[in-house]
mmCIF file of C-alpha atoms in Angstrom:
data_model
loop_
_atom_site.group_PDB
_atom_site.id
_atom_site.type_symbol
_atom_site.label_atom_id
_atom_site.label_comp_id
_atom_site.label_asym_id
_atom_site.label_seq_id
_atom_site.Cartn_x
_atom_site.Cartn_y
_atom_site.Cartn_z
ATOM 1 C CA MET A 1 182.454 55.652 114.328
ATOM 2 C CA GLY A 2 183.393 58.410 112.045
ATOM 3 C CA PHE A 3 183.741 61.979 112.266
ATOM 4 C CA ALA A 4 180.614 63.106 110.534
ATOM 5 C CA MET A 5 178.612 60.522 112.913
ATOM 6 C CA TRP A 6 180.135 61.765 115.773
ATOM 7 C CA LEU A 7 179.378 65.322 114.500
ATOM 8 C CA ARG A 8 175.347 64.548 113.585
ATOM 9 C CA THR A 9 175.098 62.905 116.845
ATOM 10 C CA GLY A 10 176.809 65.988 118.516
ATOM 11 C CA LEU A 11 174.485 68.185 117.014
ATOM 12 C CA LEU A 12 171.251 65.850 117.522
ATOM 13 C CA MET A 13 172.267 65.693 121.377
ATOM 14 C CA ALA A 14 172.538 69.613 121.577
ATOM 15 C CA VAL A 15 169.866 70.569 119.700
ATOM 16 C CA LEU A 16 167.535 67.867 121.951
ATOM 17 C CA THR A 17 169.357 69.153 124.879
ATOM 18 C CA GLY A 18 168.538 72.653 124.057
ATOM 19 C CA LEU A 19 164.664 71.891 123.935
ATOM 20 C CA LEU A 20 164.609 70.527 127.142
ATOM 21 C CA MET A 21 166.560 73.188 128.910
ATOM 22 C CA GLY A 22 164.194 75.803 127.253
ATOM 23 C CA ILE A 23 161.063 73.764 128.676
ATOM 24 C CA GLY A 24 162.803 73.898 131.722
ATOM 25 C CA TYR A 25 163.142 78.086 131.376
ATOM 26 C CA LEU A 26 159.470 78.323 130.761
ATOM 27 C CA PHE A 27 158.451 75.754 133.274
ATOM 28 C CA GLY A 28 160.542 77.211 136.207
ATOM 29 C CA GLY A 29 162.845 79.187 135.294
ATOM 30 C CA PRO A 30 166.949 78.848 135.426
ATOM 31 C CA ASN A 31 167.083 76.598 138.381
ATOM 32 C CA LEU A 32 164.999 74.002 136.583
ATOM 33 C CA ALA A 33 166.826 75.118 132.494
ATOM 34 C CA LEU A 34 170.207 73.393 134.686
ATOM 35 C CA VAL A 35 167.762 70.683 136.282
ATOM 36 C CA MET A 36 167.244 70.161 132.904
ATOM 37 C CA PHE A 37 170.787 70.281 131.210
ATOM 38 C CA LEU A 38 171.849 67.734 134.478
ATOM 39 C CA PHE A 39 168.915 65.649 133.202
ATOM 40 C CA SER A 40 169.724 65.508 130.089
ATOM 41 C CA MET A 41 173.155 64.861 130.304
ATOM 42 C CA LEU A 42 172.375 61.482 132.471
ATOM 43 C CA PHE A 43 169.818 60.776 129.547
ATOM 44 C CA ASN A 44 172.624 60.821 126.935
ATOM 45 C CA PHE A 45 174.458 58.731 129.171
ATOM 46 C CA ILE A 46 171.698 56.307 129.756
ATOM 47 C CA THR A 47 170.616 56.137 126.271
ATOM 48 C CA TYR A 48 174.571 55.761 124.957
ATOM 49 C CA TRP A 49 175.000 52.802 126.595
ATOM 50 C CA TYR A 50 171.319 51.041 126.667
ATOM 51 C CA SER A 51 169.480 52.139 123.803
ATOM 52 C CA ASP A 52 168.379 49.003 122.628
ATOM 53 C CA ARG A 53 167.596 47.711 126.104
ATOM 54 C CA ILE A 54 165.547 50.994 126.317
ATOM 55 C CA VAL A 55 163.312 50.602 123.135
ATOM 56 C CA LEU A 56 163.038 46.933 123.529
ATOM 57 C CA GLY A 57 161.699 47.495 126.758
ATOM 58 C CA TRP A 58 159.403 49.932 125.102
ATOM 59 C CA TYR A 59 157.545 46.929 123.190
ATOM 60 C CA LYS A 60 158.094 43.991 125.527
ATOM 61 C CA ALA A 61 160.587 42.352 122.553
ATOM 62 C CA ARG A 62 161.999 39.401 123.742
ATOM 63 C CA VAL A 63 165.526 37.998 122.767
ATOM 64 C CA VAL A 64 165.150 34.942 120.840
ATOM 65 C CA ASP A 65 168.117 32.573 119.841
ATOM 66 C CA GLU A 66 168.495 30.091 117.119
ATOM 67 C CA TYR A 67 166.638 27.297 119.213
ATOM 68 C CA GLU A 68 163.457 29.219 119.623
ATOM 69 C CA ALA A 69 163.681 30.796 115.877
ATOM 70 C CA PRO A 70 166.059 28.647 114.002
ATOM 71 C CA GLU A 71 164.750 30.092 110.379
ATOM 72 C CA LEU A 72 164.677 33.414 111.398
ATOM 73 C CA TYR A 73 168.140 33.340 113.067
ATOM 74 C CA SER A 74 169.672 31.218 109.958
ATOM 75 C CA ILE A 75 168.073 34.508 107.790
ATOM 76 C CA VAL A 76 169.734 37.239 110.090
ATOM 77 C CA ARG A 77 173.293 35.448 110.153
ATOM 78 C CA ASN A 78 173.478 34.367 106.417
ATOM 79 C CA LEU A 79 172.669 38.134 105.515
ATOM 80 C CA ALA A 80 175.252 39.460 108.191
ATOM 81 C CA GLU A 81 177.694 37.094 106.923
ATOM 82 C CA ARG A 82 177.256 38.920 103.090
ATOM 83 C CA ALA A 83 177.205 42.068 104.728
ATOM 84 C CA GLY A 84 180.039 41.563 106.871
ATOM 85 C CA LEU A 85 178.352 42.324 110.129
ATOM 86 C CA PRO A 86 178.900 40.205 113.337
ATOM 87 C CA THR A 87 175.594 38.619 113.341
ATOM 88 C CA PRO A 88 173.063 40.676 115.768
ATOM 89 C CA LYS A 89 171.225 39.492 118.324
ATOM 90 C CA VAL A 90 167.117 38.637 117.007
ATOM 91 C CA ALA A 91 164.287 39.637 118.673
ATOM 92 C CA ILE A 92 160.630 39.125 118.776
ATOM 93 C CA ILE A 93 157.650 41.973 119.213
ATOM 94 C CA PRO A 94 153.974 40.258 120.147
ATOM 95 C CA THR A 95 152.166 42.145 118.068
ATOM 96 C CA ASP A 96 149.854 41.427 115.003
ATOM 97 C CA THR A 97 151.225 44.982 113.718
ATOM 98 C CA PRO A 98 153.392 43.489 111.003
ATOM 99 C CA ASN A 99 156.559 45.656 111.067
ATOM 100 C CA ALA A 100 160.780 45.633 111.879
ATOM 101 C CA PHE A 101 163.722 47.755 113.159
ATOM 102 C CA ALA A 102 167.390 47.628 114.366
ATOM 103 C CA THR A 103 168.583 49.240 117.653
ATOM 104 C CA GLY A 104 171.940 49.644 119.946
ATOM 105 C CA ARG A 105 174.755 51.992 119.776
ATOM 106 C CA ASP A 106 177.208 49.852 116.766
ATOM 107 C CA PRO A 107 177.223 46.898 115.002
ATOM 108 C CA ASP A 108 178.794 45.083 118.100
ATOM 109 C CA HIS A 109 175.869 45.316 119.661
ATOM 110 C CA ALA A 110 172.888 45.589 117.172
ATOM 111 C CA VAL A 111 169.513 43.695 117.745
ATOM 112 C CA VAL A 112 167.159 43.201 115.034
ATOM 113 C CA ALA A 113 163.635 43.081 115.976
ATOM 114 C CA VAL A 114 160.609 42.046 114.214
ATOM 115 C CA THR A 115 156.912 41.594 114.936
ATOM 116 C CA GLN A 116 154.756 38.194 114.773
ATOM 117 C CA GLY A 117 153.108 40.051 112.702
ATOM 118 C CA LEU A 118 155.607 40.277 110.287
ATOM 119 C CA LEU A 119 156.286 36.521 110.183
ATOM 120 C CA ARG A 120 153.336 35.933 109.729
ATOM 121 C CA ILE A 121 152.529 37.508 106.552
ATOM 122 C CA LEU A 122 155.918 37.665 104.684
ATOM 123 C CA ASN A 123 157.472 34.382 102.776
ATOM 124 C CA ARG A 124 160.717 33.898 103.189
ATOM 125 C CA ASP A 125 162.293 35.873 100.215
ATOM 126 C CA GLU A 126 160.117 39.296 101.737
ATOM 127 C CA LEU A 127 161.756 38.458 105.057
ATOM 128 C CA GLU A 128 165.306 38.514 103.886
ATOM 129 C CA GLY A 129 164.751 41.802 101.874
ATOM 130 C CA VAL A 130 163.278 43.523 104.950
ATOM 131 C CA LEU A 131 165.929 42.146 107.295
ATOM 132 C CA GLY A 132 168.312 42.777 104.846
ATOM 133 C CA HIS A 133 167.042 46.507 105.115
ATOM 134 C CA GLU A 134 167.708 46.510 108.929
ATOM 135 C CA LEU A 135 170.928 45.499 108.671
ATOM 136 C CA THR A 136 171.868 48.252 106.246
ATOM 137 C CA HIS A 137 170.663 50.563 108.989
ATOM 138 C CA VAL A 138 173.003 48.395 111.154
ATOM 139 C CA LYS A 139 176.089 48.822 108.631
ATOM 140 C CA ASN A 140 175.550 52.787 108.413
ATOM 141 C CA ARG A 141 175.544 52.868 112.238
ATOM 142 C CA ASP A 142 171.858 54.386 111.953
ATOM 143 C CA MET A 143 170.871 52.877 114.949
ATOM 144 C CA LEU A 144 172.319 55.082 117.451
ATOM 145 C CA ILE A 145 170.884 58.449 116.558
ATOM 146 C CA GLY A 146 168.050 57.136 115.582
ATOM 147 C CA THR A 147 167.408 55.339 118.979
ATOM 148 C CA PHE A 148 168.746 58.793 121.058
ATOM 149 C CA ALA A 149 166.033 61.002 118.934
ATOM 150 C CA ALA A 150 163.590 58.602 119.890
ATOM 151 C CA ALA A 151 164.108 58.687 123.277
ATOM 152 C CA MET A 152 164.912 62.154 123.732
ATOM 153 C CA ALA A 153 161.788 63.016 121.847
ATOM 154 C CA GLY A 154 159.451 61.091 123.384
ATOM 155 C CA ALA A 155 160.656 62.526 126.663
ATOM 156 C CA ILE A 156 160.211 66.111 125.115
ATOM 157 C CA ILE A 157 156.463 64.742 124.169
ATOM 158 C CA GLN A 158 155.635 63.361 127.902
ATOM 159 C CA LEU A 159 156.837 67.153 129.296
ATOM 160 C CA ALA A 160 154.550 68.562 126.415
ATOM 161 C CA TYR A 161 151.690 66.423 127.602
ATOM 162 C CA TRP A 162 152.252 67.396 131.064
ATOM 163 C CA ALA A 163 152.317 71.066 130.071
ATOM 164 C CA ARG A 164 148.633 70.750 128.974
ATOM 165 C CA TRP A 165 147.090 69.201 132.394
ATOM 166 C CA ILE A 166 149.469 71.745 133.897
ATOM 167 C CA ALA A 167 148.009 74.775 131.786
ATOM 168 C CA ILE A 168 144.427 73.151 132.727
ATOM 169 C CA PHE A 169 145.051 73.133 136.255
ATOM 170 C CA GLY A 170 146.514 76.489 136.914
ATOM 171 C CA GLY A 171 150.109 76.855 135.801
ATOM 172 C CA PHE A 172 153.225 76.996 137.901
ATOM 173 C CA GLY A 173 153.173 79.822 140.389
ATOM 174 C CA GLY A 174 156.543 81.653 141.807
ATOM 175 C CA ASP A 175 156.726 85.132 140.433
ATOM 176 C CA ARG A 176 155.377 85.203 137.186
ATOM 177 C CA ASP A 177 152.437 85.924 136.206
ATOM 178 C CA ASP A 178 149.722 83.595 135.721
ATOM 179 C CA GLY A 179 148.799 84.624 132.601
ATOM 180 C CA GLU A 180 152.381 84.060 130.938
ATOM 181 C CA ASN A 181 152.790 80.703 132.828
ATOM 182 C CA VAL A 182 150.018 79.340 131.286
ATOM 183 C CA LEU A 183 151.049 81.041 127.723
ATOM 184 C CA ALA A 184 154.246 79.490 127.735
ATOM 185 C CA VAL A 185 152.686 75.902 129.096
ATOM 186 C CA ILE A 186 150.685 76.498 125.898
ATOM 187 C CA LEU A 187 153.325 77.216 123.668
ATOM 188 C CA VAL A 188 155.747 74.434 124.721
ATOM 189 C CA ALA A 189 152.349 71.493 124.913
ATOM 190 C CA ILE A 190 152.134 72.915 120.719
ATOM 191 C CA LEU A 191 155.539 73.275 119.666
ATOM 192 C CA ALA A 192 157.646 70.573 121.587
ATOM 193 C CA PRO A 193 155.472 67.544 119.994
ATOM 194 C CA ILE A 194 156.161 69.544 116.730
ATOM 195 C CA ALA A 195 160.140 70.496 116.886
ATOM 196 C CA ALA A 196 160.651 66.730 117.866
ATOM 197 C CA MET A 197 158.768 65.241 115.072
ATOM 198 C CA LEU A 198 160.762 67.821 113.017
ATOM 199 C CA ILE A 199 163.882 65.864 113.763
ATOM 200 C CA GLN A 200 162.551 62.365 113.879
ATOM 201 C CA ALA A 201 161.887 63.689 109.659
ATOM 202 C CA ALA A 202 165.302 65.535 109.330
ATOM 203 C CA ILE A 203 167.153 62.218 109.901
ATOM 204 C CA SER A 204 164.809 59.821 108.753
ATOM 205 C CA ARG A 205 164.364 59.917 105.038
ATOM 206 C CA SER A 206 167.417 59.536 102.917
ATOM 207 C CA ARG A 207 168.215 56.737 105.442
ATOM 208 C CA GLU A 208 165.342 54.792 104.620
ATOM 209 C CA PHE A 209 166.078 55.006 101.059
ATOM 210 C CA LEU A 210 170.038 53.762 101.469
ATOM 211 C CA ALA A 211 168.512 51.214 103.669
ATOM 212 C CA ASP A 212 166.321 50.060 100.796
ATOM 213 C CA GLU A 213 168.930 49.976 98.631
ATOM 214 C CA GLY A 214 171.246 47.966 100.561
ATOM 215 C CA GLY A 215 168.620 45.515 101.742
ATOM 216 C CA ALA A 216 167.673 44.394 98.020
ATOM 217 C CA ARG A 217 171.798 44.510 97.503
ATOM 218 C CA ILE A 218 172.789 42.259 100.364
ATOM 219 C CA SER A 219 169.394 39.909 100.095
ATOM 220 C CA GLY A 220 169.993 39.916 96.325
ATOM 221 C CA LYS A 221 165.988 40.252 96.234
ATOM 222 C CA PRO A 222 164.684 43.768 95.807
ATOM 223 C CA GLN A 223 161.070 42.647 94.400
ATOM 224 C CA ALA A 224 160.668 40.934 97.524
ATOM 225 C CA LEU A 225 161.731 43.859 99.308
ATOM 226 C CA ALA A 226 158.979 45.750 97.105
ATOM 227 C CA SER A 227 156.343 43.095 97.184
ATOM 228 C CA ALA A 228 156.940 43.244 101.691
ATOM 229 C CA LEU A 229 156.853 47.119 102.052
ATOM 230 C CA MET A 230 153.594 46.728 100.107
ATOM 231 C CA LYS A 231 152.035 44.041 102.239
ATOM 232 C CA ILE A 232 153.483 46.163 105.427
ATOM 233 C CA ASP A 233 151.974 49.234 104.273
ATOM 234 C CA GLU A 234 148.657 47.455 103.496
ATOM 235 C CA ALA A 235 148.608 46.073 106.672
ATOM 236 C CA VAL A 236 149.587 49.188 109.144
ATOM 237 C CA ARG A 237 146.386 51.375 107.137
ATOM 238 C CA TYR A 238 144.061 48.711 108.426
ATOM 239 C CA ARG A 239 145.861 48.106 111.543
ATOM 240 C CA PRO A 240 148.214 50.274 112.833
ATOM 241 C CA LEU A 241 150.264 49.929 116.282
ATOM 242 C CA LYS A 242 148.197 51.141 119.046
ATOM 243 C CA ASN A 243 150.928 50.523 121.888
ATOM 244 C CA GLY A 244 154.150 52.088 121.345
ATOM 245 C CA ASN A 245 155.685 55.523 121.355
ATOM 246 C CA PRO A 246 154.739 57.417 118.297
ATOM 247 C CA ALA A 247 158.278 58.898 119.317
ATOM 248 C CA THR A 248 159.986 55.627 117.624
ATOM 249 C CA ALA A 249 157.854 55.701 114.153
ATOM 250 C CA HIS A 250 160.728 56.710 112.456
ATOM 251 C CA MET A 251 163.148 53.672 113.458
ATOM 252 C CA PHE A 252 160.661 51.061 111.959
ATOM 253 C CA ILE A 253 160.514 50.427 108.242
ATOM 254 C CA ILE A 254 157.181 51.545 107.792
ATOM 255 C CA ASN A 255 155.657 53.769 110.159
ATOM 256 C CA PRO A 256 153.646 51.797 112.309
ATOM 257 C CA PHE A 257 151.519 54.794 113.663
ATOM 258 C CA ARG A 258 149.735 56.085 110.576
ATOM 259 C CA GLY A 259 146.105 57.681 111.509
ATOM 260 C CA LEU A 260 146.914 58.018 114.817
ATOM 261 C CA GLY A 261 146.633 61.729 116.434
ATOM 262 C CA LEU A 262 150.628 63.100 116.876
ATOM 263 C CA ALA A 263 151.634 60.299 114.639
ATOM 264 C CA THR A 264 150.357 61.767 111.786
ATOM 265 C CA LEU A 265 151.731 65.331 112.193
ATOM 266 C CA PHE A 266 154.821 64.751 110.427
ATOM 267 C CA SER A 267 155.819 61.866 107.932
ATOM 268 C CA THR A 268 159.554 59.889 109.006
ATOM 269 C CA HIS A 269 159.319 58.153 106.173
ATOM 270 C CA PRO A 270 159.076 58.352 102.431
ATOM 271 C CA PRO A 271 155.758 57.819 100.786
ATOM 272 C CA THR A 272 156.159 53.411 100.098
ATOM 273 C CA GLU A 273 155.259 53.761 96.269
ATOM 274 C CA VAL A 274 158.101 56.041 95.545
ATOM 275 C CA ARG A 275 160.712 53.397 97.544
ATOM 276 C CA ILE A 276 159.031 50.717 95.655
ATOM 277 C CA GLU A 277 159.412 52.840 92.459
ATOM 278 C CA ARG A 278 163.145 53.078 93.155
ATOM 279 C CA LEU A 279 163.609 49.219 94.169
ATOM 280 C CA ARG A 280 162.248 48.646 90.773
ATOM 281 C CA LYS A 281 165.205 51.157 89.270
ATOM 282 C CA ILE A 282 167.865 49.067 91.235
ATOM 283 C CA ALA A 283 166.260 46.041 90.327
ATOM 284 C CA GLU A 284 166.732 46.633 86.707
ATOM 285 C CA GLU A 285 170.039 47.821 87.512
ATOM 286 C CA MET A 286 171.117 44.399 88.747
ATOM 287 C CA GLY A 287 169.338 43.083 85.468
ATOM 288 C CA ILE A 288 166.193 41.853 87.311
ATOM 289 C CA TYR A 289 162.639 42.263 86.252
ATOM 290 C CA PHE A 290 159.228 42.570 88.121
#
């Protein structure tokens, strides 16, 4: 991992740790702030070493081998060779909503996950384009910071949900005035999810453009990737993912939670139309027209 990646990851850890400490202070003063700091340090450690297991567990994804999914595994292996990467693990997510993401702390511990719905609606060329996109995330080492942001933002959002219930049932007690307690909780309940979503949006947009370009060049099929993005975007409009963690939206190739409450506060992806137009220009540079 280069210095720039370490710096970005460190800054993200610091910002999200600060948010958790601030929430802790509002909830229970300096003592709880210290507890949240210690929790953040432990959480950072666990997320670094087990980020892939955390995210795969959220979606009940199952790692498969080349005997269970020969075509899928073959595509991933061939694309990884073209990209100069070790072959990552391959996982299948049991949902009909088409999508895909990559996770893991580095290319040697990467996992590429696709949904059953994606395998059903895409042809081989389109699947190669999508998997090339995800392998570009692996090559660019986007997975660690993306997974860390998802895990920590998820924790912040969960705390905000708890804060709403605490405000409803009477604050925290202690030395502070009840009105101040309730006001603090309400502010946390409103601002914490927004802060988490802003962080996710900030780290996602440019990376998706880079991953689209990389996927087009690794697969050699920018038109197929554009077609896949259109299919996934349309499918998500009518069948968004319901059983998942909105804090992970930025990890998917298309936001799978469109139209579902908190997940729509901020866009974690560039508009699909803009991505497709950029792929058209990349195709022209490659001498491909569609």
